[in-house]
Amino acid sequence: MVQRLFKLFSQEISGLHEAAFLLGTFALGSKILALFRDRLLADYFGASATLDVYYAAFRIPDFLYVSLASLVASAVLIPFIVERLSDRARAALFFRRMFTLFFFGMAFLSITAFFLMPALAKIIAPGFNGAERDMLIALSRIMMGSPFLLGLSGLFASVTQSLRRFFVYALAPVLYNVGIIIGIVFLYPLFGLSGIAYGVLLGAALHLLIQLPVLLAHGFVPRFTFSFDFKEARDVFFLSIPRTITVSVSHLIILVLTAIASLMVEGSITVFNLSYNLQAIPLTVIGMSYSIAAFPTLARLFSGGERSAFVAQILNAARHIIFWSFPILVLFIVLRAQIVRTILGTGEFGWTETRLAAASLALFALSVIAQSLILLFVRGYYAAGFTRKPLVINLISSACIAAAAFGLLYLFRTSDFFRYFIEALLRVPDIKGTEVLMLPLAFSLGTLLNALFLWTVFKKDFRAAHDVPLVNKEYSELMATSRHSFYASVLAGFVAFQFLRVFDAVFDLNTFLGIFAQGFLSGAIGIFAGVLILLLMGNNELREVSAALSRRFWRRAPPVAPDQGEPVDFHPLRREGHRFAAPRAPMRRPAGDFLGREHRRLLLIAAVERLHGGVDLPVKTSLCYHAGNTRRCCGA
């Protein structure tokens, strides 16, 4: 059992779709745990000042993590590690140098932020009173260890991704959420709100430790070294700075929106954060999975000078992102109330908070596709070593988000027509605190602008590669997939909306099971209708998904060359390793070099199966069999 587990941890995954499905599956599991975490918080606190304090306190170490840990993030280090992997000792030395620099640098900055926390708290939450600000400072100081641990874990993840050990990388966020849940369930009753902060530290430690075995097994030992290559460090630093600023600005915008929410009615920060976490599910499961899975390949293709294949790989990943994201966008909008009520509607989280969070989720969902594509194109630029353009575009779009937030809030407060229109459209006309909805609306508008800028600049920067037949084919398929996904998603949303009305009279919507059944069945029927349309349109993505799953989970056993005297079974359903294998009734292989037509046919089928299953084929043996020349390679 231990050996099997270790083999699973160390298994290399090379296919884009297989890696994306694995990452997506674990990301979904991590998000399910995150939803359970949010449900516990909503149950214990509701949309209250206490939960506002927790979310505000979480933002400070989170900002420190994404700002400073991104200096050694995977998107920066993977190209350096991939370039050195042919010489494992050289790659390990590079890793130890980065580990030493980051360890001491991050420790210094974390300690500095610990003592500056009172000043930072006034900036993060200007609307908090004295007691709330004191609690924010205490919680932030406890959680200040998490960016240090998560930053080291991000450094380790650069190695695991470069080695294509995606299983361990995908498992780490799951354990992170497990740690936080332990803090809520077991430590909160003992230590109060500080217990949840201790849970965050526990989750960060688990996130780090799970990756250690893979590193140690491949010679990447995290220990200090003072043998520095300053040119190497300078290259990493200058490549990291634009990305660090890019990521920092993205999270700085969330900090700005959180600060604005602190000036609104009590519970506004909670509503904003809970709906933001919900919309992050498709982003993590789809956008993050495909961008992470594609990144090592993109780095390898660009460093090898294969520009056309590089662009084709990005378009291929973008095609699948759009294919999966469109129906989620539509269903999130249609089923928003059922989603929020099922996940968060418990304990102190009442119907008013549910309606506000559902409306906020619908506005966030407008930018789901854009957020996913941004992740992909930014990683594409990083794989090519171009980090300035994503930085400039992100700065512009972030400024637009901030300006839109203030502008929309002003319009919402001064224009009765605009306020009534928004409230009627989202069905929240009689609820206090609807001004918080301007924050997700501003976020989505700025994100859509960001994606549009990136796509335009990307086409311009790689224009030369777009005239190659391979790229033209991928671009045509991208457009076709977008149309197919749009048509299917609209139909799925329409069908789901109609069945919401049907099940409204069937289930008791005042119970958890009733609201869950209404949303689940309506969504399932809508998805079924969308899949039917895709089948009628002959959609390629459905076939690719089916083929990738078959290769991953239903791979057949490889054929083994028999000895001269070994009985050979020619029946298709009695081949060894077949899942429908019947009892063997062996017959002797024909004497001499002649194998017979049926035997050659079955061997050829087995060889093709091995090729499509991703297993290296012993070509010489198979060709010898196909030719009937068994003595030359089988010792006959």
Tab-separated table of C-alpha atoms in Angstrom, residues 152-374:
chain	number	residue	atom	x	y	z
A	152	LEU	CA	8.282	27.962	0.336
A	153	SER	CA	5.616	25.559	-0.874
A	154	GLY	CA	5.330	27.557	-4.090
A	155	LEU	CA	9.078	27.181	-4.561
A	156	PHE	CA	8.750	23.423	-4.063
A	157	ALA	CA	5.833	23.383	-6.518
A	158	SER	CA	8.109	24.753	-9.230
A	159	VAL	CA	10.098	21.537	-9.013
A	160	THR	CA	7.100	19.188	-8.847
A	161	GLN	CA	5.539	20.867	-11.893
A	162	SER	CA	8.799	20.824	-13.833
A	163	LEU	CA	9.026	17.100	-13.117
A	164	ARG	CA	5.334	16.839	-14.127
A	165	ARG	CA	4.427	15.295	-10.757
A	166	PHE	CA	1.044	16.990	-10.803
A	167	PHE	CA	-0.589	14.641	-8.296
A	168	VAL	CA	1.316	16.066	-5.326
A	169	TYR	CA	0.938	19.614	-6.591
A	170	ALA	CA	-2.818	19.141	-6.952
A	171	LEU	CA	-3.152	17.569	-3.495
A	172	ALA	CA	-1.511	20.484	-1.641
A	173	PRO	CA	-4.485	22.924	-1.806
A	174	VAL	CA	-6.783	20.153	-0.566
A	175	LEU	CA	-4.676	19.771	2.564
A	176	TYR	CA	-4.571	23.544	3.003
A	177	ASN	CA	-8.347	23.675	3.276
A	178	VAL	CA	-8.327	20.634	5.558
A	179	GLY	CA	-6.121	22.585	7.960
A	180	ILE	CA	-8.492	25.570	7.998
A	181	ILE	CA	-11.497	23.301	8.571
A	182	ILE	CA	-9.684	21.714	11.516
A	183	GLY	CA	-9.178	25.210	12.868
A	184	ILE	CA	-12.887	26.043	12.571
A	185	VAL	CA	-14.228	22.781	13.981
A	186	PHE	CA	-11.680	21.959	16.687
A	187	LEU	CA	-9.576	25.042	17.461
A	188	TYR	CA	-12.264	27.740	17.377
A	189	PRO	CA	-14.093	26.265	20.427
A	190	LEU	CA	-10.764	26.315	22.315
A	191	PHE	CA	-9.197	29.616	21.250
A	192	GLY	CA	-12.043	31.613	19.744
A	193	LEU	CA	-11.456	33.429	16.460
A	194	SER	CA	-7.701	32.966	16.927
A	195	GLY	CA	-8.244	29.207	16.559
A	196	ILE	CA	-9.289	29.731	12.942
A	197	ALA	CA	-6.059	31.656	12.359
A	198	TYR	CA	-4.110	28.718	13.825
A	199	GLY	CA	-5.961	26.493	11.354
A	200	VAL	CA	-4.681	28.676	8.511
A	201	LEU	CA	-1.126	28.076	9.743
A	202	LEU	CA	-1.773	24.327	9.946
A	203	GLY	CA	-3.104	24.261	6.389
A	204	ALA	CA	-0.069	26.169	5.099
A	205	ALA	CA	2.257	23.683	6.822
A	206	LEU	CA	0.438	20.726	5.240
A	207	HIS	CA	0.585	22.476	1.855
A	208	LEU	CA	4.368	22.589	2.226
A	209	LEU	CA	5.103	19.175	3.733
A	210	ILE	CA	3.159	17.093	1.181
A	211	GLN	CA	5.624	18.100	-1.560
A	212	LEU	CA	8.803	17.217	0.317
A	213	PRO	CA	8.913	13.467	-0.541
A	214	VAL	CA	8.957	14.123	-4.300
A	215	LEU	CA	11.719	16.701	-3.948
A	216	LEU	CA	13.860	14.429	-1.810
A	217	ALA	CA	13.317	11.466	-4.144
A	218	HIS	CA	14.692	13.453	-7.096
A	219	GLY	CA	17.635	15.038	-5.304
A	220	PHE	CA	16.156	18.496	-4.674
A	221	VAL	CA	17.051	18.803	-0.995
A	222	PRO	CA	15.927	22.133	0.547
A	223	ARG	CA	19.044	23.216	2.383
A	224	PHE	CA	21.000	26.426	2.641
A	225	THR	CA	23.864	27.219	0.325
A	226	PHE	CA	26.053	30.281	0.012
A	227	SER	CA	27.427	29.381	-3.397
A	228	PHE	CA	25.599	32.068	-5.340
A	229	ASP	CA	25.571	32.861	-9.017
A	230	PHE	CA	24.691	36.552	-9.001
A	231	LYS	CA	23.968	36.629	-12.738
A	232	GLU	CA	21.510	33.783	-12.284
A	233	ALA	CA	19.866	35.506	-9.304
A	234	ARG	CA	19.691	38.753	-11.263
A	235	ASP	CA	17.992	37.027	-14.203
A	236	VAL	CA	15.385	35.497	-11.896
A	237	PHE	CA	14.890	38.793	-10.078
A	238	PHE	CA	14.380	40.894	-13.194
A	239	LEU	CA	12.059	38.294	-14.684
A	240	SER	CA	10.128	38.127	-11.406
A	241	ILE	CA	9.656	41.835	-10.803
A	242	PRO	CA	7.050	42.436	-13.542
A	243	ARG	CA	5.128	39.327	-12.505
A	244	THR	CA	5.344	40.293	-8.836
A	245	ILE	CA	3.916	43.716	-9.583
A	246	THR	CA	1.251	42.152	-11.819
A	247	VAL	CA	0.067	39.724	-9.154
A	248	SER	CA	0.382	42.348	-6.436
A	249	VAL	CA	-1.792	44.788	-8.339
A	250	SER	CA	-4.466	42.108	-8.855
A	251	HIS	CA	-4.654	41.422	-5.130
A	252	LEU	CA	-4.257	45.090	-4.295
A	253	ILE	CA	-7.527	45.655	-6.123
A	254	ILE	CA	-9.211	43.086	-3.874
A	255	LEU	CA	-7.761	44.967	-0.901
A	256	VAL	CA	-9.150	48.232	-2.258
A	257	LEU	CA	-12.589	46.687	-2.774
A	258	THR	CA	-12.437	45.208	0.743
A	259	ALA	CA	-11.566	48.626	2.167
A	260	ILE	CA	-14.524	50.153	0.313
A	261	ALA	CA	-16.808	47.397	1.622
A	262	SER	CA	-15.688	48.161	5.193
A	263	LEU	CA	-17.334	51.581	4.803
A	264	MET	CA	-20.680	49.992	3.911
A	265	VAL	CA	-23.241	48.263	6.112
A	266	GLU	CA	-22.191	45.431	8.416
A	267	GLY	CA	-21.700	42.157	6.553
A	268	SER	CA	-20.721	43.739	3.222
A	269	ILE	CA	-17.170	42.332	3.371
A	270	THR	CA	-18.595	38.888	4.117
A	271	VAL	CA	-21.040	39.001	1.195
A	272	PHE	CA	-18.296	40.184	-1.157
A	273	ASN	CA	-15.781	37.534	-0.051
A	274	LEU	CA	-18.198	34.597	0.025
A	275	SER	CA	-19.488	35.334	-3.477
A	276	TYR	CA	-15.915	35.895	-4.678
A	277	ASN	CA	-14.940	32.477	-3.318
A	278	LEU	CA	-17.907	30.850	-5.066
A	279	GLN	CA	-17.051	32.330	-8.461
A	280	ALA	CA	-13.458	31.165	-8.014
A	281	ILE	CA	-14.568	27.523	-8.309
A	282	PRO	CA	-14.729	27.394	-12.135
A	283	LEU	CA	-11.660	29.632	-12.306
A	284	THR	CA	-9.622	27.155	-10.265
A	285	VAL	CA	-11.083	23.971	-11.715
A	286	ILE	CA	-10.883	25.034	-15.363
A	287	GLY	CA	-8.751	28.112	-15.954
A	288	MET	CA	-6.039	27.355	-13.425
A	289	SER	CA	-5.917	23.656	-14.315
A	290	TYR	CA	-5.374	24.184	-18.041
A	291	SER	CA	-2.929	27.058	-17.588
A	292	ILE	CA	-0.824	25.091	-15.077
A	293	ALA	CA	-0.928	21.906	-17.161
A	294	ALA	CA	0.111	23.763	-20.309
A	295	PHE	CA	2.868	25.876	-18.763
A	296	PRO	CA	5.781	23.370	-18.731
A	297	THR	CA	5.008	22.417	-22.335
A	298	LEU	CA	4.786	26.071	-23.364
A	299	ALA	CA	8.146	26.799	-21.749
A	300	ARG	CA	9.726	23.824	-23.523
A	301	LEU	CA	8.246	24.725	-26.927
A	302	PHE	CA	9.296	28.352	-26.775
A	303	SER	CA	12.809	27.574	-25.532
A	304	GLY	CA	13.096	25.069	-28.391
A	305	GLY	CA	12.160	27.703	-30.958
A	306	GLU	CA	8.859	26.031	-31.897
A	307	ARG	CA	6.812	29.241	-32.087
A	308	SER	CA	3.963	27.797	-34.121
A	309	ALA	CA	3.528	24.840	-31.794
A	310	PHE	CA	3.701	27.286	-28.867
A	311	VAL	CA	0.817	29.379	-30.210
A	312	ALA	CA	-1.140	26.265	-31.184
A	313	GLN	CA	-0.811	24.905	-27.643
A	314	ILE	CA	-2.183	28.142	-26.170
A	315	LEU	CA	-5.099	28.155	-28.604
A	316	ASN	CA	-5.781	24.500	-27.822
A	317	ALA	CA	-5.931	25.213	-24.084
A	318	ALA	CA	-8.054	28.338	-24.676
A	319	ARG	CA	-10.481	26.277	-26.723
A	320	HIS	CA	-11.085	23.857	-23.859
A	321	ILE	CA	-11.295	26.660	-21.310
A	322	ILE	CA	-14.064	28.322	-23.317
A	323	PHE	CA	-15.807	25.010	-23.906
A	324	TRP	CA	-16.072	24.289	-20.173
A	325	SER	CA	-16.525	27.847	-18.901
A	326	PHE	CA	-19.473	28.995	-21.018
A	327	PRO	CA	-22.034	26.585	-19.530
A	328	ILE	CA	-20.760	27.297	-16.014
A	329	LEU	CA	-21.169	31.029	-16.573
A	330	VAL	CA	-24.771	30.620	-17.707
A	331	LEU	CA	-25.746	28.086	-15.044
A	332	PHE	CA	-24.163	30.168	-12.281
A	333	ILE	CA	-26.391	33.065	-13.290
A	334	VAL	CA	-29.555	30.975	-13.658
A	335	LEU	CA	-29.039	28.860	-10.523
A	336	ARG	CA	-27.362	31.526	-8.377
A	337	ALA	CA	-29.956	31.504	-5.585
A	338	GLN	CA	-29.979	27.703	-5.367
A	339	ILE	CA	-26.159	27.570	-5.316
A	340	VAL	CA	-25.787	30.157	-2.567
A	341	ARG	CA	-28.658	28.856	-0.466
A	342	THR	CA	-27.440	25.256	-0.679
A	343	ILE	CA	-23.840	26.072	0.200
A	344	LEU	CA	-24.168	28.997	2.598
A	345	GLY	CA	-27.798	29.030	3.699
A	346	THR	CA	-27.397	27.702	7.203
A	347	GLY	CA	-27.286	28.924	10.776
A	348	GLU	CA	-26.760	32.681	10.990
A	349	PHE	CA	-26.721	33.187	7.207
A	350	GLY	CA	-30.296	34.233	6.449
A	351	TRP	CA	-32.399	34.725	3.319
A	352	THR	CA	-31.480	38.400	2.972
A	353	GLU	CA	-27.771	37.593	2.939
A	354	THR	CA	-28.465	34.738	0.507
A	355	ARG	CA	-30.146	37.054	-2.000
A	356	LEU	CA	-27.339	39.597	-1.784
A	357	ALA	CA	-24.642	36.931	-2.183
A	358	ALA	CA	-26.549	35.366	-5.106
A	359	ALA	CA	-26.774	38.705	-6.903
A	360	SER	CA	-23.070	39.307	-6.266
A	361	LEU	CA	-22.254	35.819	-7.601
A	362	ALA	CA	-24.150	36.520	-10.829
A	363	LEU	CA	-22.110	39.682	-11.406
A	364	PHE	CA	-18.831	37.900	-10.676
A	365	ALA	CA	-19.820	35.063	-13.038
A	366	LEU	CA	-19.861	37.479	-15.980
A	367	SER	CA	-16.055	37.446	-15.956
A	368	VAL	CA	-15.431	33.715	-15.399
A	369	ILE	CA	-14.253	33.077	-18.964
A	370	ALA	CA	-12.179	36.252	-19.007
A	371	GLN	CA	-10.429	35.370	-15.733
A	372	SER	CA	-9.571	31.881	-16.998
A	373	LEU	CA	-8.187	33.165	-20.301
A	374	ILE	CA	-6.138	35.803	-18.481
